[in-house]
CSV table of C-alpha atoms in Angstrom, one decimal:
chain,number,residue,atom,x,y,z
A,1,UNK,CA,-36.5,-4.9,19.7
A,2,UNK,CA,-33.0,-3.7,20.7
A,3,UNK,CA,-30.3,-4.1,18.1
A,4,UNK,CA,-27.6,-6.7,18.6
A,5,UNK,CA,-24.4,-5.0,19.9
A,6,UNK,CA,-21.4,-5.7,22.1
A,7,UNK,CA,-18.2,-4.0,23.2
A,8,UNK,CA,-14.6,-5.0,22.8
A,9,UNK,CA,-11.6,-3.8,24.8
A,10,UNK,CA,-9.1,-2.0,22.6
A,11,UNK,CA,-6.1,-0.7,24.6
A,12,UNK,CA,-7.5,1.6,27.3
A,13,UNK,CA,-10.9,1.9,25.7
A,14,UNK,CA,-14.0,-0.1,25.2
A,15,UNK,CA,-15.4,0.2,21.6
A,16,UNK,CA,-19.0,-0.6,20.7
A,17,UNK,CA,-19.5,-3.0,17.9
A,18,UNK,CA,-22.9,-3.1,16.3
A,19,UNK,CA,-24.0,-6.2,14.4
A,20,UNK,CA,-21.1,-8.2,15.7
A,21,UNK,CA,-22.4,-11.5,14.2
A,22,UNK,CA,-22.6,-10.0,10.7
A,23,UNK,CA,-20.6,-12.3,8.4
A,24,UNK,CA,-18.1,-10.4,6.3
A,25,UNK,CA,-16.3,-13.4,4.7
A,26,UNK,CA,-19.0,-15.8,3.8
A,27,UNK,CA,-16.9,-18.8,2.8
A,28,UNK,CA,-15.0,-18.7,6.1
A,29,UNK,CA,-17.7,-17.4,8.3
A,30,UNK,CA,-15.6,-14.5,9.6
A,31,UNK,CA,-17.7,-11.9,11.4
A,32,UNK,CA,-17.5,-8.3,12.1
A,33,UNK,CA,-16.5,-9.1,15.7
A,34,UNK,CA,-13.8,-11.5,14.5
A,35,UNK,CA,-12.4,-8.7,12.4
A,36,UNK,CA,-12.4,-6.3,15.4
A,37,UNK,CA,-10.7,-9.0,17.5
A,38,UNK,CA,-8.1,-9.4,14.9
A,39,UNK,CA,-7.3,-5.7,15.0
A,40,UNK,CA,-6.9,-5.8,18.7
A,41,UNK,CA,-4.5,-8.8,18.5
A,42,UNK,CA,-2.3,-7.2,15.8
A,43,UNK,CA,-2.6,-3.6,17.0
A,44,UNK,CA,1.0,-3.1,17.9
A,45,UNK,CA,2.6,-4.0,14.6
A,46,UNK,CA,-0.4,-2.6,12.7
A,47,UNK,CA,0.1,0.8,14.3
A,48,UNK,CA,3.8,0.7,13.9
A,49,UNK,CA,3.3,0.2,10.2
A,50,UNK,CA,0.2,2.3,9.5
A,51,UNK,CA,-0.2,4.6,12.5
A,52,UNK,CA,0.7,8.4,12.5
A,53,UNK,CA,0.0,8.5,8.7
A,54,UNK,CA,-2.8,9.9,6.7
A,55,UNK,CA,-5.0,6.8,5.9
A,56,UNK,CA,-7.9,6.0,3.6
A,57,UNK,CA,-10.5,3.5,4.8
A,58,UNK,CA,-12.0,1.1,2.3
A,59,UNK,CA,-15.4,0.4,3.8
A,60,UNK,CA,-18.0,-2.2,2.8
A,61,UNK,CA,-21.7,-1.7,3.5
A,62,UNK,CA,-22.3,-5.5,3.9
A,63,UNK,CA,-19.8,-8.3,3.4
A,64,UNK,CA,-16.7,-8.1,1.2
A,65,UNK,CA,-18.9,-8.9,-1.8
A,66,UNK,CA,-21.1,-5.9,-1.2
A,67,UNK,CA,-20.9,-2.2,-2.1
A,68,UNK,CA,-17.7,-0.4,-1.1
A,69,UNK,CA,-16.5,3.1,-0.8
A,70,UNK,CA,-13.5,5.1,0.6
A,71,UNK,CA,-13.4,7.4,3.5
A,72,UNK,CA,-10.6,9.9,3.6
A,73,UNK,CA,-12.1,12.8,5.6
A,74,UNK,CA,-13.4,12.1,9.1
A,75,UNK,CA,-17.0,10.9,8.8
A,76,UNK,CA,-19.7,12.2,11.0
A,77,UNK,CA,-19.4,10.8,14.5
A,78,UNK,CA,-15.7,10.2,14.4
A,79,UNK,CA,-14.5,9.8,18.1
A,80,UNK,CA,-12.1,12.3,19.6
A,81,UNK,CA,-9.3,9.7,19.8
A,82,UNK,CA,-9.2,9.5,16.0
A,83,UNK,CA,-7.5,12.6,14.7
A,84,UNK,CA,-7.1,14.2,11.2
A,85,UNK,CA,-4.3,16.1,9.5
A,86,UNK,CA,-4.6,18.4,6.5
A,87,UNK,CA,-3.1,17.0,3.3
A,88,UNK,CA,-2.8,18.3,-0.2
A,89,UNK,CA,-4.2,16.2,-3.0
A,90,UNK,CA,-2.9,16.2,-6.6
A,91,UNK,CA,-5.6,18.7,-7.6
A,92,UNK,CA,-4.1,21.2,-5.2
A,93,UNK,CA,-7.1,20.9,-2.8
A,94,UNK,CA,-6.4,20.5,0.9
A,95,UNK,CA,-8.6,18.5,3.2
A,96,UNK,CA,-8.3,16.7,6.5
A,97,UNK,CA,-7.4,13.1,6.3
A,98,UNK,CA,-7.9,10.4,9.0
A,99,UNK,CA,-4.9,9.4,11.2
A,100,UNK,CA,-4.9,6.4,13.6
A,101,UNK,CA,-2.9,6.5,16.8
A,102,UNK,CA,-4.2,3.7,19.1
A,103,UNK,CA,-5.9,0.3,19.0
A,104,UNK,CA,-9.3,1.8,19.6
A,105,UNK,CA,-9.0,3.8,16.4
A,106,UNK,CA,-8.5,0.6,14.4
A,107,UNK,CA,-11.4,-1.1,16.1
A,108,UNK,CA,-13.6,2.0,15.5
A,109,UNK,CA,-12.7,1.8,11.8
A,110,UNK,CA,-13.8,-1.9,11.9
A,111,UNK,CA,-17.1,-0.8,13.5
A,112,UNK,CA,-17.4,1.5,10.5
A,113,UNK,CA,-17.1,-1.6,8.2
A,114,UNK,CA,-13.5,-0.9,7.2
A,115,UNK,CA,-11.8,-4.0,5.8
A,116,UNK,CA,-8.8,-2.5,4.0
A,117,UNK,CA,-6.5,0.3,5.3
A,118,UNK,CA,-4.5,2.4,2.8
A,119,UNK,CA,-1.8,4.5,4.6
A,120,UNK,CA,0.2,7.2,2.9
A,121,UNK,CA,3.9,6.9,2.4
A,122,UNK,CA,4.4,10.0,4.6
A,123,UNK,CA,3.9,10.7,8.3
A,124,UNK,CA,1.1,12.9,9.6
A,125,UNK,CA,3.6,15.6,10.8
A,126,UNK,CA,5.2,16.0,7.3
A,127,UNK,CA,2.6,14.7,4.8
A,128,UNK,CA,4.3,16.2,1.7
A,129,UNK,CA,7.6,14.3,2.2
A,130,UNK,CA,7.5,10.5,2.1
A,131,UNK,CA,9.6,8.5,4.5
A,132,UNK,CA,9.1,5.3,2.5
A,133,UNK,CA,10.0,4.4,-1.0
A,134,UNK,CA,7.4,1.9,-2.2
A,135,UNK,CA,7.5,-0.3,-5.2
A,136,UNK,CA,4.5,-2.5,-6.3
A,137,UNK,CA,5.4,-5.7,-8.2
A,138,UNK,CA,2.1,-6.5,-10.0
A,139,UNK,CA,1.7,-9.8,-11.8
A,140,UNK,CA,0.1,-9.6,-15.2
A,141,UNK,CA,-2.2,-12.3,-16.9
A,142,UNK,CA,-0.2,-15.4,-17.4
A,143,UNK,CA,2.0,-14.7,-14.4
A,144,UNK,CA,1.5,-15.1,-10.6
A,145,UNK,CA,3.1,-14.9,-7.3
A,146,UNK,CA,6.0,-17.2,-8.2
A,147,UNK,CA,7.1,-14.8,-11.0
A,148,UNK,CA,7.3,-11.9,-8.5
A,149,UNK,CA,10.0,-13.6,-6.5
A,150,UNK,CA,13.0,-13.3,-8.8
A,151,UNK,CA,12.0,-9.7,-9.6
A,152,UNK,CA,11.8,-8.9,-5.9
A,153,UNK,CA,15.2,-10.4,-5.2
A,154,UNK,CA,16.8,-8.5,-8.0
A,155,UNK,CA,15.1,-5.3,-6.9
A,156,UNK,CA,16.5,-5.9,-3.4
A,157,UNK,CA,20.0,-6.1,-4.8
A,158,UNK,CA,19.5,-3.0,-7.0
A,159,UNK,CA,18.2,-0.9,-4.1
A,160,UNK,CA,21.2,-2.0,-2.0
A,161,UNK,CA,23.5,-0.7,-4.7
A,162,UNK,CA,21.6,2.6,-4.3
A,163,UNK,CA,22.2,2.6,-0.5
A,164,UNK,CA,18.8,1.5,0.5
A,165,UNK,CA,17.6,-1.4,2.7
A,166,UNK,CA,14.6,-3.2,1.3
A,167,UNK,CA,11.8,-4.7,3.3
A,168,UNK,CA,9.1,-6.9,1.7
A,169,UNK,CA,5.5,-7.9,2.2
A,170,UNK,CA,2.9,-9.8,0.3
A,171,UNK,CA,0.2,-7.7,-1.2
A,172,UNK,CA,-2.4,-10.1,0.2
A,173,UNK,CA,-3.3,-10.9,-3.4
A,174,UNK,CA,-0.9,-12.1,-6.1
A,175,UNK,CA,1.9,-9.5,-5.9
A,176,UNK,CA,4.6,-8.2,-3.7
A,177,UNK,CA,5.3,-4.8,-2.2
A,178,UNK,CA,8.9,-3.7,-1.7
A,179,UNK,CA,9.5,-0.8,0.8
A,180,UNK,CA,12.7,1.1,1.7
A,181,UNK,CA,12.8,3.6,4.6
A,182,UNK,CA,14.1,7.0,3.4
A,183,UNK,CA,14.8,10.3,5.0
A,184,UNK,CA,11.7,12.6,4.5
A,185,UNK,CA,13.7,15.2,2.6
A,186,UNK,CA,12.0,15.0,-0.9
A,187,UNK,CA,8.4,15.5,-1.9
A,188,UNK,CA,6.3,13.0,-3.7
A,189,UNK,CA,7.3,13.8,-7.3
A,190,UNK,CA,11.0,13.3,-6.5
A,191,UNK,CA,10.3,10.0,-4.8
A,192,UNK,CA,8.2,9.0,-7.8
A,193,UNK,CA,11.2,9.7,-10.1
A,194,UNK,CA,13.4,7.6,-7.8
A,195,UNK,CA,10.9,4.8,-8.1
A,196,UNK,CA,10.9,5.2,-11.9
A,197,UNK,CA,14.7,5.1,-12.0
A,198,UNK,CA,14.7,1.9,-10.0
A,199,UNK,CA,12.0,0.4,-12.2
A,200,UNK,CA,13.8,1.2,-15.4
A,201,UNK,CA,17.0,-0.3,-14.0
A,202,UNK,CA,15.2,-3.5,-13.0
A,203,UNK,CA,13.7,-3.6,-16.5
A,204,UNK,CA,17.1,-3.4,-18.0
A,205,UNK,CA,18.4,-6.3,-15.9
A,206,UNK,CA,15.3,-8.5,-16.5
A,207,UNK,CA,14.0,-7.4,-19.9
A,208,UNK,CA,12.1,-10.6,-20.4
A,209,UNK,CA,10.5,-10.6,-17.0
A,210,UNK,CA,9.8,-7.0,-16.0
A,211,UNK,CA,8.0,-4.1,-17.7
A,212,UNK,CA,7.3,-0.5,-16.9
A,213,UNK,CA,4.8,-0.2,-19.8
A,214,UNK,CA,1.6,1.6,-18.8
A,215,UNK,CA,-0.5,0.0,-21.6
A,216,UNK,CA,-1.9,-3.2,-20.2
A,217,UNK,CA,-2.0,-4.7,-23.7
A,218,UNK,CA,1.7,-4.1,-24.2
A,219,UNK,CA,2.9,-5.6,-20.9
A,220,UNK,CA,2.8,-9.2,-22.0
A,221,UNK,CA,3.3,-11.9,-19.4
A,222,UNK,CA,5.7,-9.8,-17.4
A,223,UNK,CA,5.9,-8.3,-14.0
A,224,UNK,CA,4.6,-4.7,-14.1
A,225,UNK,CA,6.5,-2.3,-11.8
A,226,UNK,CA,3.6,0.1,-10.9
A,227,UNK,CA,5.5,3.3,-10.6
A,228,UNK,CA,2.3,5.3,-10.2
A,229,UNK,CA,1.7,3.8,-6.8
A,230,UNK,CA,4.4,6.3,-5.7
A,231,UNK,CA,2.3,9.3,-6.5
A,232,UNK,CA,0.7,11.6,-3.9
A,233,UNK,CA,-2.6,10.2,-2.6
A,234,UNK,CA,-1.9,6.8,-4.3
A,235,UNK,CA,-1.8,4.1,-1.7
A,236,UNK,CA,-1.7,0.3,-1.4
A,237,UNK,CA,-3.0,-2.0,1.3
A,238,UNK,CA,-1.1,-1.4,4.5
A,239,UNK,CA,0.9,-4.0,6.4
A,240,UNK,CA,-1.3,-6.4,8.3
A,241,UNK,CA,-4.4,-5.0,6.6
A,242,UNK,CA,-6.9,-7.6,5.5
A,243,UNK,CA,-7.9,-7.8,1.8
A,244,UNK,CA,-11.4,-8.1,0.6
A,245,UNK,CA,-10.8,-11.5,-0.9
A,246,UNK,CA,-12.7,-14.8,-0.2
A,247,UNK,CA,-9.5,-16.3,1.5
A,248,UNK,CA,-9.4,-13.4,4.1
A,249,UNK,CA,-5.7,-12.9,3.3
A,250,UNK,CA,-3.8,-10.0,4.8
A,251,UNK,CA,-0.8,-8.0,3.5
A,252,UNK,CA,1.9,-9.7,5.4
A,253,UNK,CA,5.5,-8.5,6.1
A,254,UNK,CA,7.9,-11.3,5.7
A,255,UNK,CA,11.6,-11.9,6.0
A,256,UNK,CA,13.6,-12.1,2.8
A,257,UNK,CA,14.7,-15.7,3.6
A,258,UNK,CA,11.0,-16.7,3.7
A,259,UNK,CA,10.2,-15.4,0.3
A,260,UNK,CA,10.7,-18.6,-1.7
A,261,UNK,CA,8.9,-20.8,0.8
A,262,UNK,CA,5.6,-18.9,1.5
A,263,UNK,CA,2.5,-18.1,-0.5
A,264,UNK,CA,0.0,-15.3,0.1
A,265,UNK,CA,-2.7,-17.6,1.4
A,266,UNK,CA,-0.5,-18.5,4.3
A,267,UNK,CA,-1.3,-15.2,5.9
A,268,UNK,CA,-4.9,-14.6,6.9
A,269,UNK,CA,-7.0,-13.0,9.6
A,270,UNK,CA,-7.1,-16.4,11.2
A,271,UNK,CA,-3.4,-17.2,11.1
A,272,UNK,CA,-1.6,-13.8,11.5
A,273,UNK,CA,-2.0,-13.4,15.3
A,274,UNK,CA,-0.4,-16.8,15.8
A,275,UNK,CA,2.4,-16.0,13.4
A,276,UNK,CA,3.2,-12.7,15.2
A,277,UNK,CA,3.2,-14.5,18.5
A,278,UNK,CA,5.7,-17.1,17.3
A,279,UNK,CA,8.0,-15.1,14.9
A,280,UNK,CA,7.5,-11.4,15.8
A,281,UNK,CA,7.2,-8.5,13.4
A,282,UNK,CA,9.7,-8.5,10.4
A,283,UNK,CA,9.2,-4.8,10.0
A,284,UNK,CA,9.8,-3.8,13.7
A,285,UNK,CA,13.0,-2.1,13.0
A,286,UNK,CA,12.3,-0.8,9.5
A,287,UNK,CA,12.9,2.9,10.2
A,288,UNK,CA,15.9,2.5,12.5
A,289,UNK,CA,18.4,3.5,9.7
A,290,UNK,CA,16.6,5.3,6.8
A,291,UNK,CA,18.5,5.9,3.6
A,292,UNK,CA,18.3,8.6,0.9
A,293,UNK,CA,17.1,8.6,-2.7
A,294,UNK,CA,20.1,10.6,-3.9
A,295,UNK,CA,21.6,7.7,-5.9
A,296,UNK,CA,18.3,6.8,-7.5
A,297,UNK,CA,17.8,10.5,-8.4
A,298,UNK,CA,21.2,10.5,-10.1
A,299,UNK,CA,20.0,7.5,-12.1
A,300,UNK,CA,16.9,9.5,-13.0
A,301,UNK,CA,19.1,12.4,-14.2
A,302,UNK,CA,21.2,10.0,-16.2
A,303,UNK,CA,18.2,8.5,-17.9
A,304,UNK,CA,16.9,12.0,-18.7
A,305,UNK,CA,20.2,12.8,-20.4
A,306,UNK,CA,19.9,9.6,-22.4
A,307,UNK,CA,16.5,10.6,-23.7
A,308,UNK,CA,14.2,8.8,-21.2
A,309,UNK,CA,11.7,11.4,-20.0
A,310,UNK,CA,8.7,11.5,-17.6
A,311,UNK,CA,6.3,8.6,-17.6
A,312,UNK,CA,2.5,8.8,-17.8
A,313,UNK,CA,0.5,9.8,-14.7
A,314,UNK,CA,-2.9,8.3,-13.9
A,315,UNK,CA,-5.8,10.0,-15.9
A,316,UNK,CA,-7.2,11.7,-12.8
A,317,UNK,CA,-3.9,13.6,-12.1
A,318,UNK,CA,-3.2,17.1,-13.4
A,319,UNK,CA,-1.0,17.3,-16.4
A,320,UNK,CA,2.7,17.4,-15.4
A,321,UNK,CA,5.6,19.2,-17.1
A,322,UNK,CA,7.4,16.9,-19.5
A,323,UNK,CA,4.8,14.3,-19.4
A,324,UNK,CA,4.0,12.4,-22.6
A,325,UNK,CA,0.4,12.2,-24.0
A,326,UNK,CA,-2.0,11.1,-21.3
A,327,UNK,CA,-3.4,7.6,-21.7
A,328,UNK,CA,-5.5,5.2,-19.8
A,329,UNK,CA,-3.9,1.9,-18.5
A,330,UNK,CA,-5.9,0.1,-21.2
A,331,UNK,CA,-6.7,1.1,-24.7
A,332,UNK,CA,-10.1,-0.3,-24.1
A,333,UNK,CA,-10.8,2.5,-21.6
A,334,UNK,CA,-9.9,5.6,-23.6
A,335,UNK,CA,-11.4,8.9,-22.4
A,336,UNK,CA,-11.9,12.2,-24.2
């Protein structure tokens, strides 16, 4: 018997969707075809945010509760309208990484059971030099989305002092992602140091609310500023990307004046197309006037002079000069 399949119009192309009625989000009954349709509806702002960048695809063999894996290199059968660009990973190895340029590419990824898209902070034409400074505000046990709000507002002010314009989105889960467009003139390690400088300054201003402590057990009920998300080949869910959560939330760009009146579950695969139709894309003009990280790097140098050195890299990164002893995020997960 022939397998169930259909096609969907994505820009100028028709893309085949196999098993369109497969349910990906069981509680809401959202199917693979629903997901592909969502990507068509949000393709313009999605590509503005995530297109022309190396991207990793988080793929699920069944529904969101099933097995998952990441695709970075082009898998077998990748269509000719999905390109790749060589990137260098922390190990020093270089491999081609997927790049999306048009709506059909996003829908093809959905056909390949992609739910979450993880774009790099750099463009495909200059993958070694980020054009976005990204800061992940990660609630710890005992805190939640409400606790991210004052930290995000203070971070916005802090970045403005450093000459940067901050943009914000929900993570799609409990946290917030703060982005600032920057000129692509520094490589990843410099941008990481700029993020650390901003994180340390935020911690000074909100010592009872914010932490940069890598040890989970020592963070307490504070907001963790995950500086390691600024590393090469470390990514977070892209703007308008769904999350593999029962509520089918998406990582949603918002205006700063919305921050105190919204919650992450307001923004889902089901609600985001309507929101975009009524309010537009808050990130449409993000890259119109990029700033520089020069001031943040001066803060980094100031902290070095005051005895604050390099912070710990993730365990799977090569050892870096000046780095303190390597640790896992949790003492319960020590490795040899």
